[in-house]
Amino acid sequence: MATPSSPDAHLSSDTIALDKSAIVAFASRFDPQPYHLDAEAAEQSIFGGLCASGWHIAALATRLVSETLLQNAHPFVEMISVSELKWSRPTFVNEQISVRIALDASLSESPIPDTRAQSLQIDVCNGEGAVVAQMSATAAISAEPAPEAGQ
């Protein structure tokens, strides 16, 4: 059985770069606002430049969280809930994002069989380390230990 994390454990992810084509492709499908689709319109917007949708940032953050948990012997199964999501600044073309994860107390109840619920506090950061979004979430972590690397 996987060992519940000690409270206050912190993990950091790799980075993901956001290029113009990825920003526009996501926005075209899911959040078609002018400041996500057209550089000229974005220059005239409150953001002052082409920036990623907050939902794009949230989706990429979820990916980074799952990868980081798995890489650190926390066998991630799925995100159970996001109780809070706040965006604090835009993420522009050619910026990178990463996540810093604080593992809060492991919860005893999970709606997913054979898992435990792990509370997470997540800072989504740009390449300079500035927080662009924050999430409070709960992840289902497998009760089975993570396989050793190379097995």
mmCIF file of C-alpha atoms in Angstrom:
data_model
loop_
_atom_site.group_PDB
_atom_site.id
_atom_site.type_symbol
_atom_site.label_atom_id
_atom_site.label_comp_id
_atom_site.label_asym_id
_atom_site.label_seq_id
_atom_site.Cartn_x
_atom_site.Cartn_y
_atom_site.Cartn_z
ATOM 1 C CA MET A 1 0.000 0.000 0.000
ATOM 2 C CA ALA A 2 1.297 3.451 -0.866
ATOM 3 C CA THR A 3 2.372 5.514 2.093
ATOM 4 C CA PRO A 4 0.321 8.666 2.572
ATOM 5 C CA SER A 5 2.360 11.797 2.119
ATOM 6 C CA SER A 6 3.489 13.801 5.044
ATOM 7 C CA PRO A 7 1.780 17.181 5.154
ATOM 8 C CA ASP A 8 3.816 20.069 3.801
ATOM 9 C CA ALA A 9 5.729 17.969 1.247
ATOM 10 C CA HIS A 10 6.488 20.041 -1.863
ATOM 11 C CA LEU A 11 7.094 18.903 -5.451
ATOM 12 C CA SER A 12 8.081 20.855 -8.572
ATOM 13 C CA SER A 13 7.365 19.953 -12.185
ATOM 14 C CA ASP A 14 9.124 20.243 -15.491
ATOM 15 C CA THR A 15 8.054 23.122 -17.744
ATOM 16 C CA ILE A 16 5.768 23.379 -20.750
ATOM 17 C CA ALA A 17 6.257 26.143 -23.314
ATOM 18 C CA LEU A 18 3.245 27.863 -24.851
ATOM 19 C CA ASP A 19 3.714 28.812 -28.479
ATOM 20 C CA LYS A 20 1.313 30.838 -30.594
ATOM 21 C CA SER A 21 -0.074 27.847 -32.488
ATOM 22 C CA ALA A 22 -0.929 25.955 -29.281
ATOM 23 C CA ILE A 23 -2.590 29.015 -27.730
ATOM 24 C CA VAL A 24 -4.681 29.716 -30.842
ATOM 25 C CA ALA A 25 -5.576 26.034 -31.389
ATOM 26 C CA PHE A 26 -6.868 25.620 -27.830
ATOM 27 C CA ALA A 27 -8.767 28.906 -27.907
ATOM 28 C CA SER A 28 -10.294 28.113 -31.297
ATOM 29 C CA ARG A 29 -11.849 24.974 -29.855
ATOM 30 C CA PHE A 30 -12.628 25.926 -26.270
ATOM 31 C CA ASP A 31 -12.361 29.662 -25.505
ATOM 32 C CA PRO A 32 -12.688 31.806 -28.649
ATOM 33 C CA GLN A 33 -11.917 35.212 -27.168
ATOM 34 C CA PRO A 34 -10.113 37.745 -29.422
ATOM 35 C CA TYR A 35 -7.124 38.069 -27.044
ATOM 36 C CA HIS A 36 -6.531 34.297 -27.389
ATOM 37 C CA LEU A 37 -6.984 34.159 -31.167
ATOM 38 C CA ASP A 38 -5.665 37.294 -32.842
ATOM 39 C CA ALA A 39 -2.402 39.059 -31.988
ATOM 40 C CA GLU A 40 -3.624 42.450 -33.253
ATOM 41 C CA ALA A 41 -6.878 42.276 -31.293
ATOM 42 C CA ALA A 42 -4.931 41.062 -28.258
ATOM 43 C CA GLU A 43 -2.634 44.106 -28.430
ATOM 44 C CA GLN A 44 -5.733 46.310 -28.012
ATOM 45 C CA SER A 45 -7.169 44.213 -25.163
ATOM 46 C CA ILE A 46 -6.771 44.622 -21.412
ATOM 47 C CA PHE A 47 -3.969 42.033 -21.608
ATOM 48 C CA GLY A 48 -1.883 43.907 -24.187
ATOM 49 C CA GLY A 49 -0.836 40.795 -26.101
ATOM 50 C CA LEU A 50 -1.803 37.327 -27.262
ATOM 51 C CA CYS A 51 -2.249 35.184 -24.172
ATOM 52 C CA ALA A 52 -3.362 31.665 -23.327
ATOM 53 C CA SER A 53 -6.860 30.907 -22.126
ATOM 54 C CA GLY A 54 -7.030 30.353 -18.400
ATOM 55 C CA TRP A 55 -8.690 27.015 -19.181
ATOM 56 C CA HIS A 56 -5.666 26.095 -21.306
ATOM 57 C CA ILE A 57 -3.399 26.906 -18.356
ATOM 58 C CA ALA A 58 -5.622 24.838 -16.030
ATOM 59 C CA ALA A 59 -5.528 21.854 -18.413
ATOM 60 C CA LEU A 60 -1.739 22.035 -18.756
ATOM 61 C CA ALA A 61 -1.381 22.424 -14.983
ATOM 62 C CA THR A 62 -3.441 19.263 -14.481
ATOM 63 C CA ARG A 63 -1.128 17.418 -16.865
ATOM 64 C CA LEU A 64 1.945 18.724 -15.016
ATOM 65 C CA VAL A 65 0.448 17.741 -11.650
ATOM 66 C CA SER A 66 -0.275 14.179 -12.796
ATOM 67 C CA GLU A 67 3.187 13.753 -14.356
ATOM 68 C CA THR A 68 4.923 15.200 -11.287
ATOM 69 C CA LEU A 69 3.024 13.016 -8.841
ATOM 70 C CA LEU A 70 3.824 9.912 -10.901
ATOM 71 C CA GLN A 71 7.513 10.861 -11.180
ATOM 72 C CA ASN A 72 7.662 11.238 -7.387
ATOM 73 C CA ALA A 73 6.202 7.829 -6.462
ATOM 74 C CA HIS A 74 2.649 9.061 -5.912
ATOM 75 C CA PRO A 75 0.670 6.777 -8.271
ATOM 76 C CA PHE A 76 -1.808 9.345 -9.601
ATOM 77 C CA VAL A 77 -5.083 7.904 -10.883
ATOM 78 C CA GLU A 78 -7.194 10.993 -11.559
ATOM 79 C CA MET A 79 -8.134 14.432 -10.317
ATOM 80 C CA ILE A 80 -11.216 14.012 -8.110
ATOM 81 C CA SER A 81 -12.044 17.676 -7.632
ATOM 82 C CA VAL A 82 -10.868 21.236 -7.962
ATOM 83 C CA SER A 83 -12.381 23.304 -5.184
ATOM 84 C CA GLU A 84 -10.670 26.555 -6.130
ATOM 85 C CA LEU A 85 -9.037 27.910 -9.272
ATOM 86 C CA LYS A 86 -7.802 31.499 -9.521
ATOM 87 C CA TRP A 87 -5.898 33.159 -12.340
ATOM 88 C CA SER A 88 -3.701 36.048 -11.251
ATOM 89 C CA ARG A 89 -1.936 37.095 -14.462
ATOM 90 C CA PRO A 90 -1.954 36.188 -18.160
ATOM 91 C CA THR A 91 0.443 33.735 -19.762
ATOM 92 C CA PHE A 92 1.747 35.044 -23.075
ATOM 93 C CA VAL A 93 3.138 33.496 -26.244
ATOM 94 C CA ASN A 94 6.502 31.773 -25.725
ATOM 95 C CA GLU A 95 6.221 31.776 -21.944
ATOM 96 C CA GLN A 96 6.708 28.572 -19.997
ATOM 97 C CA ILE A 97 4.674 27.243 -17.110
ATOM 98 C CA SER A 98 5.426 24.793 -14.335
ATOM 99 C CA VAL A 99 3.692 23.767 -11.127
ATOM 100 C CA ARG A 100 4.707 23.715 -7.486
ATOM 101 C CA ILE A 101 2.624 21.231 -5.520
ATOM 102 C CA ALA A 102 2.151 21.271 -1.761
ATOM 103 C CA LEU A 103 0.866 17.918 -0.568
ATOM 104 C CA ASP A 104 -1.567 18.634 2.228
ATOM 105 C CA ALA A 105 -2.973 15.973 4.531
ATOM 106 C CA SER A 106 -3.872 12.673 2.928
ATOM 107 C CA LEU A 107 -7.602 12.153 3.242
ATOM 108 C CA SER A 108 -9.077 8.782 4.155
ATOM 109 C CA GLU A 109 -12.078 8.725 1.827
ATOM 110 C CA SER A 110 -11.891 8.547 -1.953
ATOM 111 C CA PRO A 111 -14.782 7.890 -4.336
ATOM 112 C CA ILE A 112 -12.415 5.797 -6.500
ATOM 113 C CA PRO A 113 -11.967 2.186 -5.320
ATOM 114 C CA ASP A 114 -8.472 1.202 -4.153
ATOM 115 C CA THR A 115 -7.288 4.802 -3.884
ATOM 116 C CA ARG A 116 -6.777 7.410 -1.222
ATOM 117 C CA ALA A 117 -7.631 11.079 -1.647
ATOM 118 C CA GLN A 118 -4.706 13.510 -1.502
ATOM 119 C CA SER A 119 -5.292 17.248 -0.968
ATOM 120 C CA LEU A 120 -3.099 19.443 -3.155
ATOM 121 C CA GLN A 121 -2.308 23.152 -3.200
ATOM 122 C CA ILE A 122 -0.941 24.040 -6.620
ATOM 123 C CA ASP A 123 0.864 27.149 -7.799
ATOM 124 C CA VAL A 124 1.132 27.487 -11.560
ATOM 125 C CA CYS A 125 4.222 29.572 -12.316
ATOM 126 C CA ASN A 126 5.662 31.237 -15.392
ATOM 127 C CA GLY A 127 9.315 30.958 -16.420
ATOM 128 C CA GLU A 128 10.327 33.707 -13.986
ATOM 129 C CA GLY A 129 8.646 31.890 -11.103
ATOM 130 C CA ALA A 130 5.727 34.327 -10.830
ATOM 131 C CA VAL A 131 2.438 32.670 -9.905
ATOM 132 C CA VAL A 132 -0.051 32.898 -12.793
ATOM 133 C CA ALA A 133 -2.753 30.676 -11.242
ATOM 134 C CA GLN A 134 -3.520 28.766 -8.075
ATOM 135 C CA MET A 135 -5.565 25.613 -7.598
ATOM 136 C CA SER A 136 -6.850 23.718 -4.576
ATOM 137 C CA ALA A 137 -7.546 20.170 -5.681
ATOM 138 C CA THR A 138 -7.949 16.579 -4.573
ATOM 139 C CA ALA A 139 -6.294 13.719 -6.452
ATOM 140 C CA ALA A 140 -6.974 10.005 -6.273
ATOM 141 C CA ILE A 141 -3.714 8.180 -5.506
ATOM 142 C CA SER A 142 -3.517 4.430 -5.979
ATOM 143 C CA ALA A 143 -3.356 2.328 -2.845
ATOM 144 C CA GLU A 144 -0.823 0.130 -4.684
ATOM 145 C CA PRO A 145 2.795 1.307 -4.630
ATOM 146 C CA ALA A 146 4.134 2.953 -7.757
ATOM 147 C CA PRO A 147 6.270 0.627 -9.889
ATOM 148 C CA GLU A 148 10.011 1.187 -9.629
ATOM 149 C CA ALA A 149 11.559 3.052 -12.548
ATOM 150 C CA GLY A 150 12.681 0.634 -15.266
ATOM 151 C CA GLN A 151 10.268 -2.141 -14.264
#
